[in-house]
PDB file of C-alpha atoms in Angstrom:
ATOM      1  CA  MET A   1      24.595 110.888 122.748  1.00  0.00           C
ATOM      2  CA  GLY A   2      23.429 114.661 123.509  1.00  0.00           C
ATOM      3  CA  THR A   3      23.002 116.750 126.545  1.00  0.00           C
ATOM      4  CA  LEU A   4      19.621 118.165 126.715  1.00  0.00           C
ATOM      5  CA  LEU A   5      18.784 116.367 130.147  1.00  0.00           C
ATOM      6  CA  LYS A   6      21.996 115.404 131.077  1.00  0.00           C
ATOM      7  CA  ASN A   7      21.899 114.438 135.179  1.00  0.00           C
ATOM      8  CA  LYS A   8      18.768 115.032 135.135  1.00  0.00           C
ATOM      9  CA  ASN A   9      16.201 112.332 136.401  1.00  0.00           C
ATOM     10  CA  ILE A  10      13.320 111.969 134.450  1.00  0.00           C
ATOM     11  CA  LEU A  11       9.809 109.428 135.176  1.00  0.00           C
ATOM     12  CA  ILE A  12       8.077 107.977 132.626  1.00  0.00           C
ATOM     13  CA  MET A  13       5.334 106.919 133.962  1.00  0.00           C
ATOM     14  CA  GLY A  14       3.019 104.675 130.631  1.00  0.00           C
ATOM     15  CA  VAL A  15       5.533 102.444 129.053  1.00  0.00           C
ATOM     16  CA  ARG A  16       3.676  99.583 128.113  1.00  0.00           C
ATOM     17  CA  ASN A  17       5.305  97.819 125.308  1.00  0.00           C
ATOM     18  CA  LYS A  18       7.638  98.677 122.301  1.00  0.00           C
ATOM     19  CA  TRP A  19       4.798 100.321 120.597  1.00  0.00           C
ATOM     20  CA  SER A  20       3.664 102.778 124.053  1.00  0.00           C
ATOM     21  CA  ILE A  21       4.255 106.108 123.101  1.00  0.00           C
ATOM     22  CA  ALA A  22       6.771 106.234 127.018  1.00  0.00           C
ATOM     23  CA  TRP A  23       8.849 104.469 125.210  1.00  0.00           C
ATOM     24  CA  GLY A  24       9.574 105.641 122.433  1.00  0.00           C
ATOM     25  CA  ILE A  25       9.939 109.645 124.466  1.00  0.00           C
ATOM     26  CA  ALA A  26      12.152 107.405 126.739  1.00  0.00           C
ATOM     27  CA  LYS A  27      14.292 105.990 124.275  1.00  0.00           C
ATOM     28  CA  ALA A  28      15.011 109.852 123.340  1.00  0.00           C
ATOM     29  CA  ALA A  29      15.344 110.825 127.233  1.00  0.00           C
ATOM     30  CA  HIS A  30      17.575 108.854 127.624  1.00  0.00           C
ATOM     31  CA  GLU A  31      19.751 109.996 123.820  1.00  0.00           C
ATOM     32  CA  GLU A  32      19.885 113.269 125.390  1.00  0.00           C
ATOM     33  CA  GLY A  33      21.372 111.694 129.177  1.00  0.00           C
ATOM     34  CA  ALA A  34      18.584 111.485 131.041  1.00  0.00           C
ATOM     35  CA  ASN A  35      18.418 108.812 134.299  1.00  0.00           C
ATOM     36  CA  LEU A  36      15.290 107.148 133.876  1.00  0.00           C
ATOM     37  CA  ILE A  37      12.963 105.983 136.000  1.00  0.00           C
ATOM     38  CA  TYR A  38       9.631 104.383 135.597  1.00  0.00           C
ATOM     39  CA  THR A  39       6.296 102.826 137.016  1.00  0.00           C
ATOM     40  CA  TYR A  40       4.482  99.775 136.227  1.00  0.00           C
ATOM     41  CA  LEU A  41       0.713  98.965 136.766  1.00  0.00           C
ATOM     42  CA  GLY A  42       1.205  95.747 138.612  1.00  0.00           C
ATOM     43  CA  GLU A  43       2.644  92.094 138.312  1.00  0.00           C
ATOM     44  CA  ARG A  44       0.970  91.279 135.042  1.00  0.00           C
ATOM     45  CA  GLU A  45       3.345  93.977 133.643  1.00  0.00           C
ATOM     46  CA  LYS A  46       6.336  94.563 135.870  1.00  0.00           C
ATOM     47  CA  GLU A  47       7.886  91.284 133.620  1.00  0.00           C
ATOM     48  CA  GLY A  48       7.516  92.967 130.267  1.00  0.00           C
ATOM     49  CA  VAL A  49       8.945  96.556 131.789  1.00  0.00           C
ATOM     50  CA  GLU A  50      11.797  95.679 132.895  1.00  0.00           C
ATOM     51  CA  SER A  51      12.898  93.439 130.482  1.00  0.00           C
ATOM     52  CA  LEU A  52      12.144  95.958 127.765  1.00  0.00           C
ATOM     53  CA  VAL A  53      13.725  98.999 129.508  1.00  0.00           C
ATOM     54  CA  SER A  54      17.105  96.843 130.582  1.00  0.00           C
ATOM     55  CA  SER A  55      18.549  97.586 126.252  1.00  0.00           C
ATOM     56  CA  LEU A  56      18.856 101.052 127.824  1.00  0.00           C
ATOM     57  CA  GLY A  57      20.258 100.538 130.994  1.00  0.00           C
ATOM     58  CA  GLU A  58      19.833 100.268 134.920  1.00  0.00           C
ATOM     59  CA  ALA A  59      16.992 102.126 135.617  1.00  0.00           C
ATOM     60  CA  GLY A  60      14.787 102.654 138.483  1.00  0.00           C
ATOM     61  CA  ILE A  61      11.305 100.758 138.248  1.00  0.00           C
ATOM     62  CA  TYR A  62       8.360 100.945 140.547  1.00  0.00           C
ATOM     63  CA  LYS A  63       5.195  99.932 141.152  1.00  0.00           C
ATOM     64  CA  CYS A  64       2.757 102.554 140.539  1.00  0.00           C
ATOM     65  CA  ASP A  65      -1.811 101.689 140.046  1.00  0.00           C
ATOM     66  CA  ILE A  66      -2.552 105.639 140.086  1.00  0.00           C
ATOM     67  CA  THR A  67      -6.304 104.403 141.008  1.00  0.00           C
ATOM     68  CA  SER A  68      -4.487 104.391 144.473  1.00  0.00           C
ATOM     69  CA  ASP A  69      -3.713 107.746 146.639  1.00  0.00           C
ATOM     70  CA  GLU A  70      -1.711 105.272 149.045  1.00  0.00           C
ATOM     71  CA  GLU A  71       0.180 103.628 146.036  1.00  0.00           C
ATOM     72  CA  ILE A  72       1.040 106.935 143.978  1.00  0.00           C
ATOM     73  CA  ASP A  73       2.517 108.651 148.115  1.00  0.00           C
ATOM     74  CA  LYS A  74       4.783 106.068 148.285  1.00  0.00           C
ATOM     75  CA  LEU A  75       6.060 106.628 144.889  1.00  0.00           C
ATOM     76  CA  PHE A  76       7.225 109.964 145.578  1.00  0.00           C
ATOM     77  CA  GLU A  77       8.138 108.301 148.796  1.00  0.00           C
ATOM     78  CA  ASP A  78      10.380 106.139 147.493  1.00  0.00           C
ATOM     79  CA  LEU A  79      10.971 108.640 144.829  1.00  0.00           C
ATOM     80  CA  LYS A  80      12.597 111.397 147.328  1.00  0.00           C
ATOM     81  CA  ALA A  81      14.020 108.786 149.418  1.00  0.00           C
ATOM     82  CA  LYS A  82      16.276 107.102 146.050  1.00  0.00           C
ATOM     83  CA  TYR A  83      17.019 110.407 144.152  1.00  0.00           C
ATOM     84  CA  GLY A  84      16.234 113.335 146.714  1.00  0.00           C
ATOM     85  CA  VAL A  85      14.768 115.454 143.434  1.00  0.00           C
ATOM     86  CA  ILE A  86      12.373 115.071 140.209  1.00  0.00           C
ATOM     87  CA  HIS A  87      13.450 117.326 137.087  1.00  0.00           C
ATOM     88  CA  GLY A  88      11.022 116.209 134.935  1.00  0.00           C
ATOM     89  CA  ILE A  89       7.826 113.248 134.415  1.00  0.00           C
ATOM     90  CA  VAL A  90       6.442 112.035 131.610  1.00  0.00           C
ATOM     91  CA  HIS A  91       2.619 111.390 132.333  1.00  0.00           C
ATOM     92  CA  ALA A  92       1.579 108.869 129.712  1.00  0.00           C
ATOM     93  CA  ILE A  93      -1.656 107.623 131.134  1.00  0.00           C
ATOM     94  CA  ALA A  94      -4.979 106.732 129.770  1.00  0.00           C
ATOM     95  CA  TYR A  95      -7.554 103.818 130.065  1.00  0.00           C
ATOM     96  CA  ALA A  96     -11.480 103.847 129.230  1.00  0.00           C
ATOM     97  CA  LYS A  97     -13.599 100.114 129.033  1.00  0.00           C
ATOM     98  CA  GLY A  98     -14.181  99.169 125.648  1.00  0.00           C
ATOM     99  CA  GLU A  99     -17.383  99.453 125.280  1.00  0.00           C
ATOM    100  CA  ASP A 100     -17.545 103.360 126.508  1.00  0.00           C
ATOM    101  CA  ILE A 101     -15.348 104.017 123.478  1.00  0.00           C
ATOM    102  CA  GLN A 102     -17.401 101.038 121.077  1.00  0.00           C
ATOM    103  CA  ASN A 103     -20.810 101.782 122.275  1.00  0.00           C
ATOM    104  CA  GLY A 104     -21.519 106.086 121.423  1.00  0.00           C
ATOM    105  CA  PHE A 105     -20.829 108.675 123.909  1.00  0.00           C
ATOM    106  CA  VAL A 106     -24.689 109.257 124.342  1.00  0.00           C
ATOM    107  CA  ASN A 107     -24.526 105.316 126.058  1.00  0.00           C
ATOM    108  CA  THR A 108     -20.976 105.649 128.614  1.00  0.00           C
ATOM    109  CA  SER A 109     -22.140 104.165 131.753  1.00  0.00           C
ATOM    110  CA  ARG A 110     -22.137 106.240 134.485  1.00  0.00           C
ATOM    111  CA  ASP A 111     -19.033 103.910 136.423  1.00  0.00           C
ATOM    112  CA  GLY A 112     -17.516 103.740 132.829  1.00  0.00           C
ATOM    113  CA  PHE A 113     -17.632 108.019 132.698  1.00  0.00           C
ATOM    114  CA  ALA A 114     -15.881 108.103 136.541  1.00  0.00           C
ATOM    115  CA  LEU A 115     -13.119 105.017 135.286  1.00  0.00           C
ATOM    116  CA  ALA A 116     -12.543 107.544 132.220  1.00  0.00           C
ATOM    117  CA  MET A 117     -11.948 110.309 134.286  1.00  0.00           C
ATOM    118  CA  ASP A 118      -9.729 109.396 137.030  1.00  0.00           C
ATOM    119  CA  ILE A 119      -6.983 107.370 135.230  1.00  0.00           C
ATOM    120  CA  SER A 120      -7.028 109.256 132.248  1.00  0.00           C
ATOM    121  CA  ALA A 121      -7.782 112.799 133.615  1.00  0.00           C
ATOM    122  CA  TYR A 122      -7.610 113.135 137.643  1.00  0.00           C
ATOM    123  CA  SER A 123      -4.406 111.083 137.604  1.00  0.00           C
ATOM    124  CA  LEU A 124      -2.444 113.830 136.024  1.00  0.00           C
ATOM    125  CA  THR A 125      -3.414 116.130 139.285  1.00  0.00           C
ATOM    126  CA  ALA A 126      -2.404 113.128 142.105  1.00  0.00           C
ATOM    127  CA  VAL A 127       0.273 113.151 140.055  1.00  0.00           C
ATOM    128  CA  SER A 128       1.994 117.038 140.621  1.00  0.00           C
ATOM    129  CA  GLN A 129       0.372 116.523 143.764  1.00  0.00           C
ATOM    130  CA  ARG A 130       3.312 114.996 145.214  1.00  0.00           C
ATOM    131  CA  ALA A 131       5.315 115.939 142.286  1.00  0.00           C
ATOM    132  CA  LYS A 132       5.550 119.659 143.052  1.00  0.00           C
ATOM    133  CA  ASP A 133       7.059 118.688 146.723  1.00  0.00           C
ATOM    134  CA  ILE A 134       9.706 116.318 145.029  1.00  0.00           C
ATOM    135  CA  MET A 135      10.652 118.397 142.078  1.00  0.00           C
ATOM    136  CA  THR A 136      12.382 121.705 144.800  1.00  0.00           C
ATOM    137  CA  GLU A 137      14.338 122.716 141.535  1.00  0.00           C
ATOM    138  CA  GLY A 138      11.811 123.650 139.192  1.00  0.00           C
ATOM    139  CA  GLY A 139      11.436 120.977 136.106  1.00  0.00           C
ATOM    140  CA  SER A 140       8.423 119.807 133.785  1.00  0.00           C
ATOM    141  CA  ILE A 141       5.623 118.232 133.567  1.00  0.00           C
ATOM    142  CA  VAL A 142       4.402 116.866 130.170  1.00  0.00           C
ATOM    143  CA  THR A 143       1.591 114.620 129.421  1.00  0.00           C
ATOM    144  CA  LEU A 144      -0.570 112.944 126.586  1.00  0.00           C
ATOM    145  CA  THR A 145      -3.769 113.530 124.323  1.00  0.00           C
ATOM    146  CA  TYR A 146      -5.181 113.792 121.120  1.00  0.00           C
ATOM    147  CA  MET A 147      -7.151 115.763 118.823  1.00  0.00           C
ATOM    148  CA  GLY A 148     -10.251 113.964 119.749  1.00  0.00           C
ATOM    149  CA  ALA A 149     -10.253 116.442 122.799  1.00  0.00           C
ATOM    150  CA  GLU A 150     -10.653 119.520 120.232  1.00  0.00           C
ATOM    151  CA  LYS A 151     -13.301 117.627 117.578  1.00  0.00           C
ATOM    152  CA  VAL A 152     -15.211 114.804 117.669  1.00  0.00           C
ATOM    153  CA  PHE A 153     -13.847 111.329 116.433  1.00  0.00           C
ATOM    154  CA  PRO A 154     -16.088 108.734 115.816  1.00  0.00           C
ATOM    155  CA  GLY A 155     -15.352 106.153 118.246  1.00  0.00           C
ATOM    156  CA  TYR A 156     -12.703 107.797 120.081  1.00  0.00           C
ATOM    157  CA  ASN A 157     -16.171 109.585 122.448  1.00  0.00           C
ATOM    158  CA  ILE A 158     -15.573 108.977 126.378  1.00  0.00           C
ATOM    159  CA  MET A 159     -11.880 109.032 125.788  1.00  0.00           C
ATOM    160  CA  GLY A 160     -12.189 112.171 123.844  1.00  0.00           C
ATOM    161  CA  VAL A 161     -14.519 114.264 126.648  1.00  0.00           C
ATOM    162  CA  ALA A 162     -11.771 112.396 129.166  1.00  0.00           C
ATOM    163  CA  LYS A 163      -8.660 114.001 126.297  1.00  0.00           C
ATOM    164  CA  ALA A 164     -10.359 117.726 126.995  1.00  0.00           C
ATOM    165  CA  THR A 165     -10.517 117.950 130.733  1.00  0.00           C
ATOM    166  CA  LEU A 166      -7.305 116.826 130.797  1.00  0.00           C
ATOM    167  CA  GLU A 167      -5.721 119.615 128.705  1.00  0.00           C
ATOM    168  CA  ALA A 168      -7.985 122.017 131.109  1.00  0.00           C
ATOM    169  CA  GLY A 169      -6.565 120.236 133.854  1.00  0.00           C
ATOM    170  CA  VAL A 170      -3.042 121.556 132.280  1.00  0.00           C
ATOM    171  CA  ARG A 171      -3.674 125.177 131.880  1.00  0.00           C
ATOM    172  CA  TYR A 172      -4.759 124.786 135.553  1.00  0.00           C
ATOM    173  CA  LEU A 173      -2.374 122.882 136.663  1.00  0.00           C
ATOM    174  CA  ALA A 174       0.939 125.048 135.748  1.00  0.00           C
ATOM    175  CA  SER A 175      -0.772 128.566 137.140  1.00  0.00           C
ATOM    176  CA  ASP A 176      -0.803 126.440 140.352  1.00  0.00           C
ATOM    177  CA  VAL A 177       2.842 124.744 140.274  1.00  0.00           C
ATOM    178  CA  GLY A 178       4.137 127.595 138.974  1.00  0.00           C
ATOM    179  CA  PRO A 179       5.357 130.025 141.280  1.00  0.00           C
ATOM    180  CA  ALA A 180       7.460 127.128 141.899  1.00  0.00           C
ATOM    181  CA  GLY A 181       9.157 126.655 138.721  1.00  0.00           C
ATOM    182  CA  ILE A 182       7.613 123.519 137.391  1.00  0.00           C
ATOM    183  CA  ARG A 183       6.158 123.566 133.745  1.00  0.00           C
ATOM    184  CA  VAL A 184       3.005 121.421 132.614  1.00  0.00           C
ATOM    185  CA  ASN A 185       3.115 120.732 129.106  1.00  0.00           C
ATOM    186  CA  ALA A 186       0.989 118.425 126.860  1.00  0.00           C
ATOM    187  CA  ILE A 187       1.845 116.965 123.714  1.00  0.00           C
ATOM    188  CA  SER A 188      -1.368 116.324 121.071  1.00  0.00           C
ATOM    189  CA  ALA A 189      -0.413 113.576 118.804  1.00  0.00           C
ATOM    190  CA  GLY A 190      -1.474 112.788 115.830  1.00  0.00           C
ATOM    191  CA  PRO A 191      -2.908 109.176 114.896  1.00  0.00           C
ATOM    192  CA  ILE A 192      -0.173 106.259 115.724  1.00  0.00           C
ATOM    193  CA  LYS A 193      -0.499 102.253 115.862  1.00  0.00           C
ATOM    194  CA  THR A 194       0.410 101.916 119.557  1.00  0.00           C
ATOM    195  CA  LEU A 195      -1.937  98.610 121.494  1.00  0.00           C
ATOM    196  CA  SER A 196      -5.022 101.368 122.872  1.00  0.00           C
ATOM    197  CA  ALA A 197      -6.022 102.721 118.972  1.00  0.00           C
ATOM    198  CA  LYS A 198      -6.749  99.067 118.371  1.00  0.00           C
ATOM    199  CA  GLY A 199      -9.693  99.950 120.682  1.00  0.00           C
ATOM    200  CA  VAL A 200     -10.609 102.761 118.627  1.00  0.00           C
ATOM    201  CA  LYS A 201     -13.585 100.658 116.048  1.00  0.00           C
ATOM    202  CA  ASP A 202     -11.805 102.253 112.238  1.00  0.00           C
ATOM    203  CA  PHE A 203      -8.555 103.449 113.418  1.00  0.00           C
ATOM    204  CA  ASN A 204      -7.285 102.639 110.290  1.00  0.00           C
ATOM    205  CA  SER A 205      -8.906 104.840 108.741  1.00  0.00           C
ATOM    206  CA  ILE A 206      -8.175 107.557 111.181  1.00  0.00           C
ATOM    207  CA  LEU A 207      -4.412 106.934 109.941  1.00  0.00           C
ATOM    208  CA  ASP A 208      -5.032 106.539 106.618  1.00  0.00           C
ATOM    209  CA  SER A 209      -6.862 109.922 106.217  1.00  0.00           C
ATOM    210  CA  ALA A 210      -3.719 111.085 108.386  1.00  0.00           C
ATOM    211  CA  ASP A 211      -1.422 110.222 104.881  1.00  0.00           C
ATOM    212  CA  GLN A 212      -3.594 111.425 102.699  1.00  0.00           C
ATOM    213  CA  LYS A 213      -4.853 114.267 103.704  1.00  0.00           C
ATOM    214  CA  ALA A 214      -2.041 115.717 107.026  1.00  0.00           C
ATOM    215  CA  PRO A 215      -0.290 118.764 105.318  1.00  0.00           C
ATOM    216  CA  LEU A 216       3.877 116.539 104.861  1.00  0.00           C
ATOM    217  CA  ARG A 217       1.479 113.586 103.460  1.00  0.00           C
ATOM    218  CA  ARG A 218       2.156 111.227 106.439  1.00  0.00           C
ATOM    219  CA  ARG A 219       1.088 110.171 109.996  1.00  0.00           C
ATOM    220  CA  ILE A 220       3.654 110.281 112.554  1.00  0.00           C
ATOM    221  CA  ASP A 221       6.443 107.702 113.755  1.00  0.00           C
ATOM    222  CA  HIS A 222       7.736 107.710 118.059  1.00  0.00           C
ATOM    223  CA  GLU A 223      10.638 110.225 116.795  1.00  0.00           C
ATOM    224  CA  ASP A 224       7.960 112.646 116.055  1.00  0.00           C
ATOM    225  CA  LEU A 225       6.853 112.116 119.356  1.00  0.00           C
ATOM    226  CA  GLY A 226      10.091 112.474 121.038  1.00  0.00           C
ATOM    227  CA  GLY A 227      12.043 115.572 120.150  1.00  0.00           C
ATOM    228  CA  PRO A 228       9.183 117.305 121.305  1.00  0.00           C
ATOM    229  CA  ALA A 229       8.991 115.761 124.848  1.00  0.00           C
ATOM    230  CA  VAL A 230      12.977 116.502 124.938  1.00  0.00           C
ATOM    231  CA  PHE A 231      12.226 120.300 124.045  1.00  0.00           C
ATOM    232  CA  PHE A 232       9.605 120.501 126.770  1.00  0.00           C
ATOM    233  CA  LEU A 233      11.468 118.422 129.176  1.00  0.00           C
ATOM    234  CA  SER A 234      14.494 120.305 128.821  1.00  0.00           C
ATOM    235  CA  ASN A 235      14.922 123.621 129.584  1.00  0.00           C
ATOM    236  CA  MET A 236      15.263 124.894 126.882  1.00  0.00           C
ATOM    237  CA  SER A 237      11.148 125.345 126.766  1.00  0.00           C
ATOM    238  CA  LYS A 238      11.517 127.031 130.535  1.00  0.00           C
ATOM    239  CA  GLY A 239       9.494 130.137 129.323  1.00  0.00           C
ATOM    240  CA  VAL A 240       7.045 127.692 127.651  1.00  0.00           C
ATOM    241  CA  THR A 241       3.787 126.179 130.347  1.00  0.00           C
ATOM    242  CA  GLY A 242      -0.244 125.492 129.799  1.00  0.00           C
ATOM    243  CA  GLU A 243       0.683 124.434 126.140  1.00  0.00           C
ATOM    244  CA  ILE A 244      -1.014 121.692 123.548  1.00  0.00           C
ATOM    245  CA  MET A 245       1.470 121.388 121.182  1.00  0.00           C
ATOM    246  CA  HIS A 246       0.071 119.641 118.141  1.00  0.00           C
ATOM    247  CA  VAL A 247       2.368 117.378 116.902  1.00  0.00           C
ATOM    248  CA  ASP A 248       0.344 114.876 114.110  1.00  0.00           C
ATOM    249  CA  CYS A 249       2.473 116.999 111.050  1.00  0.00           C
ATOM    250  CA  GLY A 250      -0.004 119.071 110.212  1.00  0.00           C
ATOM    251  CA  PHE A 251      -3.429 117.705 110.465  1.00  0.00           C
ATOM    252  CA  ASN A 252      -4.877 119.506 112.895  1.00  0.00           C
ATOM    253  CA  ILE A 253      -5.250 122.717 110.877  1.00  0.00           C
ATOM    254  CA  MET A 254      -6.844 121.267 107.722  1.00  0.00           C
ATOM    255  CA  GLY A 255     -10.753 121.191 107.336  1.00  0.00           C
ATOM    256  CA  VAL A 256     -11.339 118.340 105.899  1.00  0.00           C
TER     257      VAL A 256
END
């Protein structure tokens, strides 16, 4: 058991199942001594999240629909009452309608565009607004993005545009909350099998491409992402903010 996150209250937002990137980060944070707190979307997800996170010991679990300002307000009110201070937040939340991912970006619906932006990009801003009032000792906010924000990946479509907005938001938020000692960074994860990834057309071909073309000749796994997340959450990265770190076995540097 490590000590990089000992006595730090870390909020994990976005655990859905054992394949979630957020779960891989939670396990890595637990190994470094973090006091973990989780959110879940609704009653349908509650039991599964509770069962999963119990394997790492006792933890606070709170309901939060990220599209509801009232629920976000209540979450941070409850966290302040229970914990007093939060030291780190992992924002691993994204969503777009299946048809808007599958049908080409040019065919994105107006309401689908707004929904993807709300959940996948604005939610980081909404969380940061409340977080700055409870991260009174400074701290770190980490979100997740993908190279589809920088280059066109067929099948990623509206989610790529939402992730590009998220990445710009990381920089602006880092500037706004930096005077309070709060850092905001993102991990640009390489292709990895998750429940959400199943919605991307021909995703297996992207995985195969990573195996063949990434400098390390393999795709990433959850352990690859856990370490960099712990780095961002810990004091080891106390001078780093507004950054997008690629964790993709070097796939992003290749031209073909």
